[in-house]
Amino acid sequence: VQLQASGGGSVQAGGSLRLSCAASEGSIGNYDMAWFRQAPGKEREFVAHITWRGAKQNYADSVSGRFTISRDNAENTMYLEMSSLKPEDTAVYYCAATSPHRVVAWGPAQSGKYDYWGQGTLVTVSS
């Protein structure tokens, strides 16, 4: 499956953005999916995960209560609604997909266990 992330941009602290991750080839319906982010000079970190049917979500502590992950398998798209944005949320955001079996075995937060990645979309939050 080929993924393409979009929706990034520049916003002031306290603002909101909605990221999208669309599959241009293949279907996301059989995959668990997640968002990761990488800030300048830092390692890529887990943001949020959603199971293949959307029944369960997981969030990093740093975004819990502010971000919401969702998916529409019929539209072949995953979303990340971000609100109450902070300057420390500034990063390139990547969407990723993997087999549900890998998430069961390794948990949702290990980037190395995701097989498919989008190209990233930049989110900049100014104070």
mmCIF file of N, CA and C in Angstrom, residues 8-109:
data_model
loop_
_atom_site.group_PDB
_atom_site.id
_atom_site.type_symbol
_atom_site.label_atom_id
_atom_site.label_comp_id
_atom_site.label_asym_id
_atom_site.label_seq_id
_atom_site.Cartn_x
_atom_site.Cartn_y
_atom_site.Cartn_z
ATOM 1 N N GLY A 8 -0.509 19.363 6.621
ATOM 2 C CA GLY A 8 0.366 20.136 7.471
ATOM 3 C C GLY A 8 0.338 21.614 7.116
ATOM 4 N N GLY A 9 0.927 22.394 7.992
ATOM 5 C CA GLY A 9 0.973 23.828 7.754
ATOM 6 C C GLY A 9 1.485 24.550 8.978
ATOM 7 N N SER A 10 1.360 25.864 8.951
ATOM 8 C CA SER A 10 1.801 26.698 10.062
ATOM 9 C C SER A 10 0.592 27.216 10.824
ATOM 10 N N VAL A 11 0.671 27.144 12.148
ATOM 11 C CA VAL A 11 -0.439 27.556 12.996
ATOM 12 C C VAL A 11 0.122 28.143 14.282
ATOM 13 N N GLN A 12 -0.635 29.019 14.900
ATOM 14 C CA GLN A 12 -0.219 29.566 16.180
ATOM 15 C C GLN A 12 -0.577 28.609 17.308
ATOM 16 N N ALA A 13 0.146 28.733 18.400
ATOM 17 C CA ALA A 13 -0.137 27.919 19.575
ATOM 18 C C ALA A 13 -1.606 28.065 19.968
ATOM 19 N N GLY A 14 -2.203 26.928 20.311
ATOM 20 C CA GLY A 14 -3.622 26.899 20.641
ATOM 21 C C GLY A 14 -4.514 26.590 19.465
ATOM 22 N N GLY A 15 -3.951 26.601 18.280
ATOM 23 C CA GLY A 15 -4.727 26.350 17.076
ATOM 24 C C GLY A 15 -4.925 24.877 16.795
ATOM 25 N N SER A 16 -5.534 24.608 15.651
ATOM 26 C CA SER A 16 -5.882 23.232 15.263
ATOM 27 C C SER A 16 -5.471 22.961 13.823
ATOM 28 N N LEU A 17 -5.220 21.703 13.547
ATOM 29 C CA LEU A 17 -4.962 21.229 12.190
ATOM 30 C C LEU A 17 -5.524 19.828 12.060
ATOM 31 N N ARG A 18 -5.833 19.444 10.830
ATOM 32 C CA ARG A 18 -6.270 18.084 10.551
ATOM 33 C C ARG A 18 -5.363 17.495 9.488
ATOM 34 N N LEU A 19 -4.688 16.421 9.840
ATOM 35 C CA LEU A 19 -3.843 15.709 8.891
ATOM 36 C C LEU A 19 -4.630 14.556 8.281
ATOM 37 N N SER A 20 -4.304 14.266 7.028
ATOM 38 C CA SER A 20 -4.907 13.131 6.332
ATOM 39 C C SER A 20 -3.814 12.222 5.814
ATOM 40 N N CYS A 21 -4.125 10.947 5.726
ATOM 41 C CA CYS A 21 -3.219 9.955 5.140
ATOM 42 C C CYS A 21 -4.051 9.111 4.199
ATOM 43 N N ALA A 22 -3.831 9.293 2.909
ATOM 44 C CA ALA A 22 -4.612 8.584 1.903
ATOM 45 C C ALA A 22 -3.760 7.516 1.229
ATOM 46 N N ALA A 23 -4.391 6.400 0.930
ATOM 47 C CA ALA A 23 -3.707 5.324 0.209
ATOM 48 C C ALA A 23 -3.974 5.493 -1.282
ATOM 49 N N SER A 24 -2.899 5.636 -2.041
ATOM 50 C CA SER A 24 -3.067 5.805 -3.482
ATOM 51 C C SER A 24 -3.084 4.475 -4.218
ATOM 52 N N GLU A 25 -2.469 3.470 -3.616
ATOM 53 C CA GLU A 25 -2.517 2.132 -4.162
ATOM 54 C C GLU A 25 -2.782 1.162 -3.028
ATOM 55 N N GLY A 26 -3.614 0.189 -3.259
ATOM 56 C CA GLY A 26 -3.939 -0.763 -2.213
ATOM 57 C C GLY A 26 -4.978 -0.230 -1.254
ATOM 58 N N SER A 27 -5.337 -1.054 -0.301
ATOM 59 C CA SER A 27 -6.371 -0.710 0.669
ATOM 60 C C SER A 27 -5.792 -0.706 2.074
ATOM 61 N N ILE A 28 -6.216 0.277 2.874
ATOM 62 C CA ILE A 28 -5.749 0.330 4.261
ATOM 63 C C ILE A 28 -6.581 -0.559 5.166
ATOM 64 N N GLY A 29 -7.653 -1.129 4.630
ATOM 65 C CA GLY A 29 -8.631 -1.816 5.466
ATOM 66 C C GLY A 29 -8.096 -2.985 6.266
ATOM 67 N N ASN A 30 -6.979 -3.579 5.832
ATOM 68 C CA ASN A 30 -6.434 -4.731 6.542
ATOM 69 C C ASN A 30 -5.297 -4.378 7.486
ATOM 70 N N TYR A 31 -5.007 -3.099 7.612
ATOM 71 C CA TYR A 31 -3.833 -2.684 8.366
ATOM 72 C C TYR A 31 -4.179 -1.867 9.598
ATOM 73 N N ASP A 32 -3.427 -2.099 10.665
ATOM 74 C CA ASP A 32 -3.363 -1.115 11.739
ATOM 75 C C ASP A 32 -2.549 0.067 11.211
ATOM 76 N N MET A 33 -2.911 1.259 11.687
ATOM 77 C CA MET A 33 -2.221 2.437 11.188
ATOM 78 C C MET A 33 -1.836 3.356 12.334
ATOM 79 N N ALA A 34 -0.869 4.229 12.053
ATOM 80 C CA ALA A 34 -0.366 5.094 13.116
ATOM 81 C C ALA A 34 0.193 6.385 12.533
ATOM 82 N N TRP A 35 0.355 7.339 13.415
ATOM 83 C CA TRP A 35 1.082 8.579 13.126
ATOM 84 C C TRP A 35 2.326 8.616 14.001
ATOM 85 N N PHE A 36 3.427 8.984 13.392
ATOM 86 C CA PHE A 36 4.666 9.267 14.087
ATOM 87 C C PHE A 36 5.083 10.690 13.724
ATOM 88 N N ARG A 37 6.016 11.238 14.480
ATOM 89 C CA ARG A 37 6.529 12.566 14.145
ATOM 90 C C ARG A 37 8.012 12.638 14.467
ATOM 91 N N GLN A 38 8.672 13.533 13.761
ATOM 92 C CA GLN A 38 10.100 13.734 13.985
ATOM 93 C C GLN A 38 10.386 15.224 13.974
ATOM 94 N N ALA A 39 10.823 15.714 15.118
ATOM 95 C CA ALA A 39 11.212 17.117 15.240
ATOM 96 C C ALA A 39 12.676 17.267 14.837
ATOM 97 N N PRO A 40 13.088 18.468 14.458
ATOM 98 C CA PRO A 40 14.480 18.677 14.063
ATOM 99 C C PRO A 40 15.449 18.260 15.161
ATOM 100 N N GLY A 41 16.412 17.441 14.786
ATOM 101 C CA GLY A 41 17.428 17.008 15.730
ATOM 102 C C GLY A 41 16.992 15.944 16.701
ATOM 103 N N LYS A 42 15.784 15.433 16.528
ATOM 104 C CA LYS A 42 15.274 14.412 17.443
ATOM 105 C C LYS A 42 14.927 13.142 16.691
ATOM 106 N N GLU A 43 14.767 12.069 17.442
ATOM 107 C CA GLU A 43 14.372 10.804 16.846
ATOM 108 C C GLU A 43 12.872 10.798 16.562
ATOM 109 N N ARG A 44 12.490 9.936 15.633
ATOM 110 C CA ARG A 44 11.072 9.777 15.329
ATOM 111 C C ARG A 44 10.356 9.201 16.535
ATOM 112 N N GLU A 45 9.186 9.741 16.846
ATOM 113 C CA GLU A 45 8.444 9.291 18.014
ATOM 114 C C GLU A 45 7.003 8.967 17.663
ATOM 115 N N PHE A 46 6.447 8.062 18.421
ATOM 116 C CA PHE A 46 5.063 7.635 18.262
ATOM 117 C C PHE A 46 4.110 8.740 18.682
ATOM 118 N N VAL A 47 3.029 8.890 17.921
ATOM 119 C CA VAL A 47 2.005 9.873 18.250
ATOM 120 C C VAL A 47 0.672 9.178 18.580
ATOM 121 N N ALA A 48 0.180 8.371 17.644
ATOM 122 C CA ALA A 48 -1.128 7.737 17.835
ATOM 123 C C ALA A 48 -1.250 6.518 16.936
ATOM 124 N N HIS A 49 -2.097 5.596 17.335
ATOM 125 C CA HIS A 49 -2.334 4.342 16.602
ATOM 126 C C HIS A 49 -3.826 4.030 16.598
ATOM 127 N N ILE A 50 -4.273 3.374 15.531
ATOM 128 C CA ILE A 50 -5.661 2.935 15.450
ATOM 129 C C ILE A 50 -5.697 1.546 14.842
ATOM 130 N N THR A 51 -6.525 0.676 15.403
ATOM 131 C CA THR A 51 -6.629 -0.685 14.901
ATOM 132 C C THR A 51 -7.324 -0.712 13.544
ATOM 133 N N TRP A 52 -7.243 -1.859 12.872
ATOM 134 C CA TRP A 52 -7.643 -1.941 11.475
ATOM 135 C C TRP A 52 -9.118 -1.642 11.243
ATOM 136 N N ARG A 53 -9.966 -1.886 12.224
ATOM 137 C CA ARG A 53 -11.381 -1.526 12.061
ATOM 138 C C ARG A 53 -11.744 -0.255 12.819
ATOM 139 N N GLY A 54 -10.732 0.336 13.460
ATOM 140 C CA GLY A 54 -10.990 1.583 14.169
ATOM 141 C C GLY A 54 -11.567 1.422 15.555
ATOM 142 N N ALA A 55 -11.552 0.185 16.075
ATOM 143 C CA ALA A 55 -12.197 -0.059 17.355
ATOM 144 C C ALA A 55 -11.391 0.452 18.537
ATOM 145 N N LYS A 56 -10.065 0.545 18.369
ATOM 146 C CA LYS A 56 -9.210 0.922 19.495
ATOM 147 C C LYS A 56 -8.170 1.926 19.041
ATOM 148 N N GLN A 57 -7.900 2.902 19.903
ATOM 149 C CA GLN A 57 -6.876 3.895 19.631
ATOM 150 C C GLN A 57 -5.890 3.954 20.801
ATOM 151 N N ASN A 58 -4.674 4.312 20.468
ATOM 152 C CA ASN A 58 -3.644 4.522 21.486
ATOM 153 C C ASN A 58 -2.967 5.857 21.203
ATOM 154 N N TYR A 59 -2.576 6.546 22.267
ATOM 155 C CA TYR A 59 -1.949 7.853 22.118
ATOM 156 C C TYR A 59 -0.707 7.970 22.982
ATOM 157 N N ALA A 60 0.262 8.736 22.495
ATOM 158 C CA ALA A 60 1.376 9.128 23.336
ATOM 159 C C ALA A 60 0.853 10.050 24.432
ATOM 160 N N ASP A 61 1.479 9.986 25.584
ATOM 161 C CA ASP A 61 1.042 10.827 26.702
ATOM 162 C C ASP A 61 1.067 12.305 26.332
ATOM 163 N N SER A 62 2.023 12.687 25.500
ATOM 164 C CA SER A 62 2.206 14.098 25.167
ATOM 165 C C SER A 62 1.072 14.671 24.329
ATOM 166 N N VAL A 63 0.274 13.810 23.687
ATOM 167 C CA VAL A 63 -0.811 14.303 22.831
ATOM 168 C C VAL A 63 -2.183 13.851 23.302
ATOM 169 N N SER A 64 -2.228 12.975 24.275
ATOM 170 C CA SER A 64 -3.509 12.452 24.755
ATOM 171 C C SER A 64 -4.396 13.595 25.237
ATOM 172 N N GLY A 65 -5.643 13.557 24.786
ATOM 173 C CA GLY A 65 -6.587 14.605 25.142
ATOM 174 C C GLY A 65 -6.588 15.785 24.194
ATOM 175 N N ARG A 66 -5.577 15.879 23.341
ATOM 176 C CA ARG A 66 -5.492 16.994 22.368
ATOM 177 C C ARG A 66 -5.621 16.492 20.930
ATOM 178 N N PHE A 67 -5.140 15.297 20.660
ATOM 179 C CA PHE A 67 -5.172 14.726 19.318
ATOM 180 C C PHE A 67 -6.174 13.577 19.263
ATOM 181 N N THR A 68 -6.788 13.411 18.094
ATOM 182 C CA THR A 68 -7.717 12.304 17.870
ATOM 183 C C THR A 68 -7.403 11.640 16.543
ATOM 184 N N ILE A 69 -7.156 10.336 16.586
ATOM 185 C CA ILE A 69 -6.906 9.569 15.375
ATOM 186 C C ILE A 69 -8.205 8.889 14.955
ATOM 187 N N SER A 70 -8.436 8.833 13.650
ATOM 188 C CA SER A 70 -9.629 8.173 13.144
ATOM 189 C C SER A 70 -9.323 7.645 11.746
ATOM 190 N N ARG A 71 -10.244 6.866 11.202
ATOM 191 C CA ARG A 71 -10.050 6.321 9.869
ATOM 192 C C ARG A 71 -11.388 6.101 9.200
ATOM 193 N N ASP A 72 -11.359 6.127 7.880
ATOM 194 C CA ASP A 72 -12.519 5.818 7.066
ATOM 195 C C ASP A 72 -12.055 4.822 6.020
ATOM 196 N N ASN A 73 -12.268 3.549 6.292
ATOM 197 C CA ASN A 73 -11.759 2.524 5.380
ATOM 198 C C ASN A 73 -12.447 2.587 4.011
ATOM 199 N N ALA A 74 -13.674 3.017 3.990
ATOM 200 C CA ALA A 74 -14.374 3.135 2.706
ATOM 201 C C ALA A 74 -13.725 4.204 1.830
ATOM 202 N N GLU A 75 -13.198 5.252 2.477
ATOM 203 C CA GLU A 75 -12.507 6.320 1.751
ATOM 204 C C GLU A 75 -11.005 6.072 1.661
ATOM 205 N N ASN A 76 -10.555 4.965 2.274
ATOM 206 C CA ASN A 76 -9.126 4.606 2.215
ATOM 207 C C ASN A 76 -8.241 5.695 2.807
ATOM 208 N N THR A 77 -8.702 6.297 3.902
ATOM 209 C CA THR A 77 -8.014 7.442 4.481
ATOM 210 C C THR A 77 -8.021 7.377 6.004
ATOM 211 N N MET A 78 -6.914 7.835 6.573
ATOM 212 C CA MET A 78 -6.786 7.969 8.027
ATOM 213 C C MET A 78 -6.594 9.449 8.351
ATOM 214 N N TYR A 79 -6.977 9.840 9.554
ATOM 215 C CA TYR A 79 -6.909 11.246 9.932
ATOM 216 C C TYR A 79 -6.247 11.423 11.294
ATOM 217 N N LEU A 80 -5.747 12.625 11.522
ATOM 218 C CA LEU A 80 -5.275 13.030 12.838
ATOM 219 C C LEU A 80 -5.769 14.453 13.073
ATOM 220 N N GLU A 81 -6.742 14.574 13.981
ATOM 221 C CA GLU A 81 -7.234 15.879 14.378
ATOM 222 C C GLU A 81 -6.380 16.377 15.529
ATOM 223 N N MET A 82 -5.761 17.536 15.339
ATOM 224 C CA MET A 82 -4.862 18.082 16.345
ATOM 225 C C MET A 82 -5.433 19.408 16.838
ATOM 226 N N SER A 83 -5.588 19.520 18.137
ATOM 227 C CA SER A 83 -6.092 20.765 18.718
ATOM 228 C C SER A 83 -5.190 21.181 19.879
ATOM 229 N N SER A 84 -5.399 22.406 20.345
ATOM 230 C CA SER A 84 -4.564 22.956 21.431
ATOM 231 C C SER A 84 -3.088 22.740 21.139
ATOM 232 N N LEU A 85 -2.711 23.036 19.920
ATOM 233 C CA LEU A 85 -1.336 22.780 19.487
ATOM 234 C C LEU A 85 -0.343 23.633 20.261
ATOM 235 N N LYS A 86 0.818 23.038 20.489
ATOM 236 C CA LYS A 86 1.888 23.679 21.231
ATOM 237 C C LYS A 86 3.128 23.770 20.343
ATOM 238 N N PRO A 87 4.029 24.702 20.633
ATOM 239 C CA PRO A 87 5.264 24.770 19.831
ATOM 240 C C PRO A 87 6.026 23.450 19.803
ATOM 241 N N GLU A 88 5.958 22.688 20.877
ATOM 242 C CA GLU A 88 6.671 21.404 20.918
ATOM 243 C C GLU A 88 6.025 20.343 20.035
ATOM 244 N N ASP A 89 4.877 20.634 19.443
ATOM 245 C CA ASP A 89 4.276 19.732 18.464
ATOM 246 C C ASP A 89 4.873 19.924 17.071
ATOM 247 N N THR A 90 5.721 20.926 16.910
ATOM 248 C CA THR A 90 6.358 21.183 15.617
ATOM 249 C C THR A 90 7.213 19.990 15.200
ATOM 250 N N ALA A 91 6.927 19.451 14.016
ATOM 251 C CA ALA A 91 7.625 18.254 13.535
ATOM 252 C C ALA A 91 7.116 17.918 12.145
ATOM 253 N N VAL A 92 7.828 17.001 11.509
ATOM 254 C CA VAL A 92 7.293 16.345 10.318
ATOM 255 C C VAL A 92 6.490 15.142 10.792
ATOM 256 N N TYR A 93 5.247 15.064 10.358
ATOM 257 C CA TYR A 93 4.346 13.992 10.758
ATOM 258 C C TYR A 93 4.270 12.947 9.644
ATOM 259 N N TYR A 94 4.439 11.689 10.030
ATOM 260 C CA TYR A 94 4.422 10.579 9.090
ATOM 261 C C TYR A 94 3.278 9.628 9.431
ATOM 262 N N CYS A 95 2.598 9.139 8.407
ATOM 263 C CA CYS A 95 1.635 8.073 8.635
ATOM 264 C C CYS A 95 2.282 6.740 8.251
ATOM 265 N N ALA A 96 1.806 5.680 8.877
ATOM 266 C CA ALA A 96 2.397 4.373 8.685
ATOM 267 C C ALA A 96 1.332 3.298 8.828
ATOM 268 N N ALA A 97 1.621 2.145 8.214
ATOM 269 C CA ALA A 97 0.691 1.021 8.276
ATOM 270 C C ALA A 97 1.459 -0.273 8.511
ATOM 271 N N THR A 98 0.803 -1.187 9.211
ATOM 272 C CA THR A 98 1.428 -2.481 9.464
ATOM 273 C C THR A 98 0.365 -3.536 9.705
ATOM 274 N N SER A 99 0.799 -4.776 9.705
ATOM 275 C CA SER A 99 -0.109 -5.882 10.008
ATOM 276 C C SER A 99 -0.573 -5.814 11.459
ATOM 277 N N PRO A 100 -1.840 -6.090 11.697
ATOM 278 C CA PRO A 100 -2.314 -6.126 13.091
ATOM 279 C C PRO A 100 -1.540 -7.120 13.955
ATOM 280 N N HIS A 101 -1.035 -8.168 13.347
ATOM 281 C CA HIS A 101 -0.284 -9.172 14.111
ATOM 282 C C HIS A 101 0.987 -8.565 14.699
ATOM 283 N N ARG A 102 1.590 -7.658 13.989
ATOM 284 C CA ARG A 102 2.808 -7.029 14.503
ATOM 285 C C ARG A 102 2.489 -6.145 15.699
ATOM 286 N N VAL A 103 1.376 -5.474 15.652
ATOM 287 C CA VAL A 103 1.003 -4.618 16.781
ATOM 288 C C VAL A 103 0.702 -5.478 18.000
ATOM 289 N N VAL A 104 0.042 -6.599 17.782
ATOM 290 C CA VAL A 104 -0.238 -7.507 18.902
ATOM 291 C C VAL A 104 1.070 -7.994 19.525
ATOM 292 N N ALA A 105 2.047 -8.289 18.672
ATOM 293 C CA ALA A 105 3.310 -8.853 19.152
ATOM 294 C C ALA A 105 4.215 -7.806 19.777
ATOM 295 N N TRP A 106 4.243 -6.602 19.183
ATOM 296 C CA TRP A 106 5.253 -5.614 19.560
ATOM 297 C C TRP A 106 4.688 -4.346 20.162
ATOM 298 N N GLY A 107 3.369 -4.227 20.146
ATOM 299 C CA GLY A 107 2.775 -2.976 20.618
ATOM 300 C C GLY A 107 2.682 -1.979 19.482
ATOM 301 N N PRO A 108 1.974 -0.881 19.681
ATOM 302 C CA PRO A 108 1.698 0.060 18.586
ATOM 303 C C PRO A 108 2.761 1.120 18.351
ATOM 304 N N ALA A 109 3.747 1.225 19.225
ATOM 305 C CA ALA A 109 4.608 2.406 19.213
ATOM 306 C C ALA A 109 5.995 2.212 18.618
#
